[in-house]
Amino acid sequence: MQVMRIVTIIAAAIILFACNQSRSKGPDTSAYDVVAEKSYVIRNIKPVAGDSLVDAIRAKQQQLIAFLEKHQFVRHVAAKDSLVFRRSNGQEVLIELPVPEDAWSANTIIAFDPAKNPLFINLHKDSTQIEHYLKQADKR
């Protein structure tokens, strides 16, 4: 009777351990560029000289980058088009950046605070969306 009880306890422990192992693995992120700190992500795009639209987009991008750096975001140049953002609560957000179709999408900025989800910044707008993003973090 005592042996049966011990075998049952050991079997239950093995089953619980096996279930816990399969749950904690998650997706394989080894092929992803991992971002885990408060940062902004940009692509490593070589500028086209003399194109007035590209110059205007780059100027807007630099304005928003200056705003982000003023709020302690650090630069992260995307090494890959596959990104994983690791949040402070343990969640991961996987993003596959599409091939840029134009100068606007090539100069995309993604703001990331580990307490929040990543924010794709719309370069067509001003800094209002980023200010709202920052205020949400302050409320927590």
Coordinates of N, CA and C in Angstrom, one line a residue:
M1 N 0.8 -1.2 0.0 CA 0.0 0.0 0.0 C 0.9 1.3 0.0
Q2 N 1.9 1.3 0.9 CA 2.8 2.4 0.9 C 3.6 2.6 -0.4
V3 N 4.0 1.5 -1.0 CA 4.8 1.5 -2.2 C 3.9 2.1 -3.3
M4 N 2.6 1.7 -3.4 CA 1.7 2.2 -4.4 C 1.5 3.7 -4.2
R5 N 1.4 4.2 -3.0 CA 1.3 5.6 -2.8 C 2.5 6.4 -3.3
I6 N 3.7 5.9 -3.0 CA 4.9 6.6 -3.4 C 5.0 6.6 -5.0
V7 N 4.6 5.5 -5.6 CA 4.7 5.4 -7.1 C 3.7 6.4 -7.7
T8 N 2.5 6.6 -7.1 CA 1.5 7.5 -7.5 C 2.0 9.0 -7.4
I9 N 2.6 9.3 -6.3 CA 3.2 10.6 -6.1 C 4.3 10.9 -7.1
I10 N 5.2 10.0 -7.3 CA 6.2 10.2 -8.3 C 5.7 10.3 -9.7
A11 N 4.7 9.5 -10.1 CA 4.1 9.6 -11.4 C 3.4 11.0 -11.6
A12 N 2.7 11.5 -10.5 CA 2.1 12.8 -10.6 C 3.1 13.9 -10.8
A13 N 4.2 13.8 -10.0 CA 5.3 14.8 -10.1 C 5.9 14.8 -11.5
I14 N 6.1 13.6 -12.1 CA 6.7 13.5 -13.5 C 5.7 14.1 -14.5
I15 N 4.4 13.9 -14.4 CA 3.4 14.4 -15.3 C 3.4 15.9 -15.2
L16 N 3.4 16.5 -14.0 CA 3.3 17.9 -13.8 C 4.6 18.6 -14.3
F17 N 5.7 18.0 -14.1 CA 7.0 18.5 -14.6 C 7.0 18.5 -16.2
A18 N 6.5 17.4 -16.8 CA 6.4 17.3 -18.2 C 5.5 18.4 -18.8
C19 N 4.3 18.6 -18.2 CA 3.4 19.6 -18.7 C 4.0 21.0 -18.6
N20 N 4.7 21.3 -17.5 CA 5.2 22.6 -17.3 C 6.3 22.9 -18.3
Q21 N 7.1 21.9 -18.7 CA 8.2 22.1 -19.7 C 7.6 22.4 -21.0
S22 N 6.6 21.8 -21.4 CA 6.0 22.0 -22.8 C 5.4 23.4 -22.8
R23 N 4.9 23.9 -21.7 CA 4.2 25.2 -21.7 C 5.2 26.4 -21.7
S24 N 6.4 26.2 -21.2 CA 7.3 27.3 -21.1 C 8.2 27.5 -22.3
K25 N 8.2 26.6 -23.2 CA 9.1 26.7 -24.4 C 8.8 27.9 -25.3
G26 N 7.5 28.0 -25.7 CA 7.1 29.1 -26.6 C 7.8 29.0 -28.0
P27 N 7.6 30.0 -28.8 CA 8.1 30.0 -30.2 C 9.7 30.2 -30.2
D28 N 10.3 29.6 -31.2 CA 11.7 29.8 -31.3 C 12.0 31.2 -31.9
T29 N 12.7 32.0 -31.1 CA 13.0 33.4 -31.5 C 14.5 33.6 -31.9
S30 N 15.2 32.5 -32.1 CA 16.6 32.6 -32.4 C 16.9 33.4 -33.8
A31 N 15.9 33.3 -34.7 CA 16.0 34.0 -36.0 C 15.5 35.4 -35.9
Y32 N 15.2 35.9 -34.7 CA 14.6 37.3 -34.6 C 15.6 38.2 -34.0
D33 N 15.5 39.5 -34.3 CA 16.2 40.6 -33.7 C 15.4 40.9 -32.4
V34 N 16.0 40.7 -31.2 CA 15.3 40.8 -29.9 C 15.5 42.2 -29.4
V35 N 14.4 42.8 -29.0 CA 14.4 44.2 -28.4 C 13.7 44.1 -27.1
A36 N 14.5 44.4 -26.0 CA 13.9 44.2 -24.7 C 14.0 45.5 -23.8
E37 N 14.6 46.6 -24.4 CA 14.8 47.8 -23.6 C 14.0 48.9 -24.2
K38 N 13.8 50.0 -23.5 CA 13.1 51.1 -23.9 C 13.9 51.7 -25.1
S39 N 13.3 51.6 -26.3 CA 14.1 52.0 -27.5 C 13.1 52.3 -28.6
Y40 N 13.8 52.9 -29.7 CA 13.0 53.0 -30.9 C 13.8 52.3 -32.0
V41 N 13.1 51.6 -32.9 CA 13.7 50.8 -33.9 C 13.6 51.4 -35.2
I42 N 14.7 51.5 -35.9 CA 14.7 52.0 -37.3 C 15.4 51.0 -38.2
R43 N 15.2 51.1 -39.5 CA 15.9 50.2 -40.4 C 17.2 50.9 -40.9
N44 N 18.1 50.1 -41.3 CA 19.4 50.6 -41.8 C 19.2 50.9 -43.3
I45 N 18.7 52.0 -43.6 CA 18.4 52.4 -45.0 C 19.4 53.4 -45.4
K46 N 20.0 53.2 -46.6 CA 20.9 54.2 -47.1 C 20.1 55.3 -47.8
P47 N 20.3 56.6 -47.5 CA 19.5 57.6 -48.1 C 19.8 57.9 -49.5
V48 N 18.8 58.2 -50.3 CA 19.0 58.6 -51.7 C 19.2 60.1 -51.8
A49 N 20.4 60.4 -52.3 CA 20.7 61.9 -52.3 C 19.9 62.6 -53.4
G50 N 19.5 63.8 -53.1 CA 18.9 64.7 -54.0 C 17.4 64.5 -54.2
D51 N 16.8 63.5 -53.6 CA 15.3 63.3 -53.7 C 14.6 64.1 -52.7
S52 N 13.8 65.1 -53.1 CA 13.2 66.0 -52.1 C 12.2 65.3 -51.2
L53 N 11.5 64.3 -51.7 CA 10.5 63.6 -50.8 C 11.3 62.8 -49.8
V54 N 12.4 62.1 -50.1 CA 13.2 61.4 -49.2 C 13.8 62.3 -48.2
D55 N 14.3 63.5 -48.6 CA 14.8 64.5 -47.7 C 13.8 64.9 -46.7
A56 N 12.5 65.2 -47.1 CA 11.5 65.6 -46.2 C 11.1 64.5 -45.2
I57 N 11.1 63.2 -45.7 CA 10.8 62.1 -44.8 C 11.9 62.0 -43.8
R58 N 13.1 62.0 -44.2 CA 14.3 61.9 -43.3 C 14.2 63.0 -42.2
A59 N 13.9 64.2 -42.7 CA 13.8 65.4 -41.7 C 12.7 65.1 -40.7
K60 N 11.6 64.6 -41.1 CA 10.5 64.3 -40.2 C 10.9 63.1 -39.2
Q61 N 11.6 62.1 -39.8 CA 12.1 61.0 -39.0 C 13.1 61.5 -37.9
Q62 N 14.0 62.4 -38.3 CA 14.9 63.0 -37.4 C 14.3 63.8 -36.3
Q63 N 13.2 64.5 -36.6 CA 12.5 65.3 -35.6 C 11.8 64.3 -34.6
L64 N 11.2 63.2 -35.0 CA 10.6 62.3 -34.1 C 11.6 61.5 -33.3
I65 N 12.8 61.2 -33.9 CA 13.9 60.6 -33.2 C 14.4 61.5 -32.1
A66 N 14.5 62.7 -32.3 CA 15.0 63.7 -31.3 C 14.0 63.7 -30.2
F67 N 12.7 63.7 -30.5 CA 11.7 63.7 -29.5 C 11.8 62.4 -28.6
L68 N 12.0 61.3 -29.2 CA 12.1 60.0 -28.5 C 13.3 60.0 -27.6
E69 N 14.4 60.4 -28.2 CA 15.7 60.5 -27.4 C 15.6 61.4 -26.2
K70 N 14.8 62.5 -26.3 CA 14.6 63.4 -25.2 C 13.8 62.7 -24.1
H71 N 13.1 61.6 -24.5 CA 12.3 60.9 -23.5 C 13.0 59.5 -23.1
Q72 N 14.3 59.5 -23.3 CA 15.1 58.4 -22.9 C 14.9 57.1 -23.7
F73 N 14.5 57.2 -24.9 CA 14.4 56.0 -25.8 C 15.8 55.9 -26.4
V74 N 16.4 54.7 -26.6 CA 17.7 54.6 -27.2 C 17.5 54.0 -28.6
R75 N 18.4 54.3 -29.5 CA 18.4 53.8 -30.9 C 18.6 52.3 -31.0
H76 N 17.8 51.6 -31.7 CA 18.1 50.2 -32.1 C 17.9 50.1 -33.6
V77 N 19.0 49.8 -34.3 CA 18.9 49.6 -35.7 C 18.5 48.1 -36.0
A78 N 17.5 47.9 -36.7 CA 17.0 46.5 -36.9 C 18.0 45.8 -37.7
A79 N 18.5 44.7 -37.1 CA 19.5 43.8 -37.8 C 18.8 42.9 -38.8
K80 N 17.5 42.6 -38.5 CA 16.7 41.7 -39.3 C 15.3 42.3 -39.5
D81 N 14.5 41.8 -40.4 CA 13.1 42.2 -40.6 C 12.2 41.4 -39.7
S82 N 12.7 40.5 -38.9 CA 11.9 39.7 -37.9 C 12.3 40.2 -36.5
L83 N 11.4 40.8 -35.8 CA 11.6 41.4 -34.5 C 10.8 40.7 -33.5
V84 N 11.4 40.6 -32.3 CA 10.6 40.2 -31.1 C 10.8 41.2 -30.0
F85 N 9.7 41.7 -29.5 CA 9.8 42.7 -28.4 C 9.4 42.0 -27.2
R86 N 10.3 42.0 -26.2 CA 10.1 41.3 -24.9 C 9.6 42.4 -23.9
R87 N 8.4 42.2 -23.4 CA 7.8 43.1 -22.5 C 8.3 42.7 -21.0
S88 N 8.1 43.7 -20.1 CA 8.6 43.4 -18.7 C 7.7 42.4 -18.0
N89 N 6.5 42.2 -18.5 CA 5.6 41.2 -17.9 C 5.8 39.8 -18.5
G90 N 6.8 39.6 -19.3 CA 7.2 38.3 -19.9 C 6.5 38.0 -21.2
Q91 N 5.6 38.8 -21.7 CA 5.0 38.6 -23.0 C 6.0 39.0 -24.1
E92 N 5.8 38.3 -25.2 CA 6.6 38.7 -26.4 C 5.7 39.0 -27.5
V93 N 6.1 40.1 -28.3 CA 5.4 40.5 -29.4 C 6.3 40.3 -30.6
L94 N 5.9 39.4 -31.5 CA 6.6 39.1 -32.7 C 6.1 39.9 -33.9
I95 N 7.0 40.6 -34.6 CA 6.6 41.4 -35.8 C 7.5 41.1 -36.9
E96 N 6.9 40.8 -38.1 CA 7.7 40.7 -39.3 C 7.5 42.0 -40.1
L97 N 8.6 42.7 -40.3 CA 8.5 43.9 -41.1 C 8.4 43.6 -42.6
P98 N 7.4 44.2 -43.2 CA 7.2 43.9 -44.7 C 8.4 44.6 -45.5
V99 N 8.6 44.1 -46.7 CA 9.5 44.8 -47.5 C 9.0 46.2 -47.8
P100 N 9.9 47.2 -47.6 CA 9.4 48.6 -47.8 C 8.9 48.8 -49.3
E101 N 7.7 49.4 -49.4 CA 7.1 49.7 -50.7 C 7.5 51.1 -51.2
D102 N 7.8 52.0 -50.2 CA 8.1 53.3 -50.6 C 9.0 53.9 -49.5
A103 N 9.4 55.2 -49.7 CA 10.3 55.9 -48.8 C 9.7 56.0 -47.4
W104 N 8.4 56.2 -47.3 CA 7.7 56.3 -46.0 C 7.9 55.0 -45.2
S105 N 7.6 53.8 -45.8 CA 7.7 52.6 -45.1 C 9.2 52.2 -44.8
A106 N 10.1 52.6 -45.7 CA 11.5 52.3 -45.4 C 12.0 53.1 -44.2
N107 N 11.4 54.2 -43.9 CA 11.9 55.0 -42.7 C 11.0 54.9 -41.5
T108 N 10.3 53.8 -41.4 CA 9.4 53.5 -40.3 C 10.2 53.6 -39.0
I109 N 9.5 54.1 -38.0 CA 10.0 54.1 -36.6 C 9.1 53.3 -35.7
I110 N 9.6 52.4 -34.9 CA 8.8 51.6 -33.9 C 9.3 52.0 -32.6
A111 N 8.4 52.6 -31.7 CA 8.8 52.9 -30.4 C 8.4 51.8 -29.5
F112 N 9.3 51.5 -28.5 CA 9.0 50.3 -27.6 C 9.4 50.7 -26.2
D113 N 8.4 50.5 -25.3 CA 8.6 50.6 -23.9 C 8.3 49.2 -23.3
P114 N 9.2 48.6 -22.6 CA 8.9 47.2 -22.1 C 7.6 47.0 -21.3
A115 N 7.0 48.1 -20.8 CA 5.8 48.1 -20.1 C 4.6 48.1 -21.0
K116 N 4.8 48.2 -22.3 CA 3.7 48.4 -23.3 C 4.0 47.6 -24.6
N117 N 3.0 47.6 -25.5 CA 3.2 47.0 -26.8 C 4.0 48.0 -27.7
P118 N 4.6 47.5 -28.7 CA 5.3 48.4 -29.6 C 4.4 49.4 -30.4
L119 N 4.8 50.6 -30.7 CA 4.0 51.6 -31.4 C 4.7 51.9 -32.7
F120 N 4.0 51.6 -33.8 CA 4.4 52.0 -35.2 C 4.1 53.5 -35.3
I121 N 5.1 54.3 -35.5 CA 5.0 55.8 -35.5 C 4.6 56.2 -37.0
N122 N 3.5 56.9 -37.1 CA 3.1 57.4 -38.4 C 3.9 58.7 -38.7
L123 N 4.8 58.6 -39.7 CA 5.6 59.8 -40.0 C 4.8 60.9 -40.7
H124 N 3.6 60.6 -41.1 CA 2.7 61.6 -41.7 C 2.1 62.6 -40.7
K125 N 2.2 62.2 -39.4 CA 1.6 63.0 -38.3 C 2.7 63.6 -37.5
D126 N 2.2 64.4 -36.5 CA 3.2 65.0 -35.6 C 3.4 64.1 -34.4
S127 N 3.9 64.6 -33.3 CA 4.3 63.8 -32.1 C 3.1 63.5 -31.2
T128 N 1.9 63.8 -31.5 CA 0.8 63.6 -30.7 C 0.6 62.2 -30.3
Q129 N 0.7 61.3 -31.3 CA 0.6 59.8 -31.0 C 1.6 59.3 -30.0
I130 N 2.9 59.8 -30.1 CA 3.9 59.4 -29.2 C 3.7 60.0 -27.8
E131 N 3.2 61.2 -27.7 CA 2.9 61.8 -26.4 C 1.8 61.0 -25.7
H132 N 0.8 60.6 -26.5 CA -0.2 59.7 -25.9 C 0.3 58.4 -25.4
Y133 N 1.2 57.8 -26.2 CA 1.9 56.6 -25.8 C 2.7 56.7 -24.5
L134 N 3.4 57.8 -24.4 CA 4.2 58.1 -23.2 C 3.2 58.3 -22.0
K135 N 2.1 59.0 -22.2 CA 1.2 59.3 -21.1 C 0.6 58.0 -20.6
Q136 N 0.3 57.0 -21.4 CA -0.2 55.7 -21.0 C 0.7 55.0 -20.1
A137 N 2.0 55.1 -20.3 CA 3.0 54.4 -19.5 C 3.1 55.1 -18.1
D138 N 2.9 56.4 -18.1 CA 3.0 57.2 -16.9 C 1.8 56.8 -15.9
K139 N 0.6 56.4 -16.5 CA -0.5 56.1 -15.7 C -0.4 54.8 -14.9
R140 N 0.5 54.0 -15.3 CA 0.7 52.7 -14.6 C 1.5 52.8 -13.4

